[in-house]
């Protein structure tokens, strides 16, 4: 039944409820008609039976009273009046009038009529006979002894019948009230029933409409909030089933459209994020600013100060249209060189809605240019050094020879007098400078062979320890045993220069650690000391030639180290340097066993 009702349309349900209400009211109409018929029957019974009976009885009472009065007057007047004529004239006249108005005598009181007729018959026959014979005493005796008692008896009987008729009349009147009350109560019950049925039907119909609609509204709100693809349960109601199908189709369409738009958006964002260009888009309609990955990565790095990057932000805030302006950008750990541009952002109609601020990190390009300049400087310095070294070496060899002979021929006093030890020491220093200049200018490639780095350090560390004077240096070596392709002689020069620099920076008592870290393709060697560190203003240019903070340094040691590491396809970098010490890292490729 419920399934059938659910498949009926709301219009049919409303019509069905109206039909049921009409049927209920029609049933009441039938009952009301029946009640009216009952009232009509009772009325007919009263008009055809009770009222005629009552009228005839009333007439007869009046007639008997008059007849008794006639008889009593007759007796009081010593039988002198015309009894029979008066008696007959009244009876005939009253009877004819009553019969004309109420018809014949009702059957229920015909016996009384017969008794009255018998009483009249006796008057007309017996009394008239006695009067005709002149027997006055017999007439009086009969009237007093028989007629009047019979008349009074009939009058009493009429009183009883009249009382019964009145009771019947009251009963019929009460029957009217009962029928009317019954009809009113029935009307009340039918009305209440119709109201209850209508309310229940209206509630069920509205519930079958509002319940699913509320569920639909709730789920449509969820779809509107972003739950695209959410499906509504199919409704068995005809109208709601069509609506549910339409909403589900709309939800699936929104889901497909959303994922299509999202895919396109992600694809475009991925393109923007993959471009190695920082892009900042400013929508001036709602002051919305968006960053791509490159811009977000750089700008979210904690800058040392907005003031230090004031040039960058002045260009951004100026809204000036520019192209390829080189500006510096500083963070806590690094300094970048950016090529900044700013252009107009237009909508589809060509109207300006904002601007695009974009920049390219040219730090590596700048570094490459610096290295090219450095290489050019090294080439020029190498050429000059090579020429100078060869020109200086020849007279220096003569001076060295003569000084050696003089040192051998002079006495100790004369040696001290002419500062021969100092001259020989300075001559050795000049020779070492010339050797470094020649090493800087040698273009020869390293002779690589499979080597363990620890073996290289084990060859030079004993010599370094023996060369220590009063320095108390604690060395710690922790290297992975990995095979590397190295030129042992050149790598000894590298570590000799770096370790000697650390010893000079420590200047007395301290520690030096050499340890390694290995990943998939690189072997990293860390050299950490507890020295005084490199001055901050020199840290960016420590590998430049002829740059030194030492009074007796040539400024070529780290330049030579960098050149050797470059020839090994590696890198050397300054990790950190402060008053607590300095850390260098050398990165070399691992030996893979393949050419």
PDB file of C-alpha atoms in Angstrom, residues 46-47 60 94 105 158 215 272 292 321 331 347 411 473 516 529 537 570 595:
ATOM      1  CA  UNK A  46     -48.436  12.806  15.541  1.00  0.00           C
ATOM      2  CA  UNK A  47     -50.494  14.527  12.883  1.00  0.00           C
ATOM      3  CA  UNK A  60     -65.814  14.102  23.523  1.00  0.00           C
ATOM      4  CA  UNK A  94     -70.251  19.049  16.876  1.00  0.00           C
ATOM      5  CA  UNK A 105     -62.480   8.643  14.441  1.00  0.00           C
ATOM      6  CA  UNK A 158     -61.431   9.629  28.312  1.00  0.00           C
ATOM      7  CA  UNK A 215      17.054  16.083   2.809  1.00  0.00           C
ATOM      8  CA  UNK A 272      54.432  28.321 -13.245  1.00  0.00           C
ATOM      9  CA  UNK A 292      54.726  30.890  -7.663  1.00  0.00           C
ATOM     10  CA  UNK A 321      57.123  49.092 -15.715  1.00  0.00           C
ATOM     11  CA  UNK A 331      69.113  36.452   3.181  1.00  0.00           C
ATOM     12  CA  UNK A 347      42.145  40.813 -18.355  1.00  0.00           C
ATOM     13  CA  UNK A 411     133.101  32.120  10.522  1.00  0.00           C
ATOM     14  CA  UNK A 473      97.518  20.405  17.685  1.00  0.00           C
ATOM     15  CA  UNK A 516      83.900  12.485   5.486  1.00  0.00           C
ATOM     16  CA  UNK A 529      89.642  23.588  12.977  1.00  0.00           C
ATOM     17  CA  UNK A 537      85.056  40.818   4.639  1.00  0.00           C
ATOM     18  CA  UNK A 570      85.282  18.544  -7.653  1.00  0.00           C
ATOM     19  CA  UNK A 595      85.409   4.916 -17.784  1.00  0.00           C
TER      20      UNK A 595
END
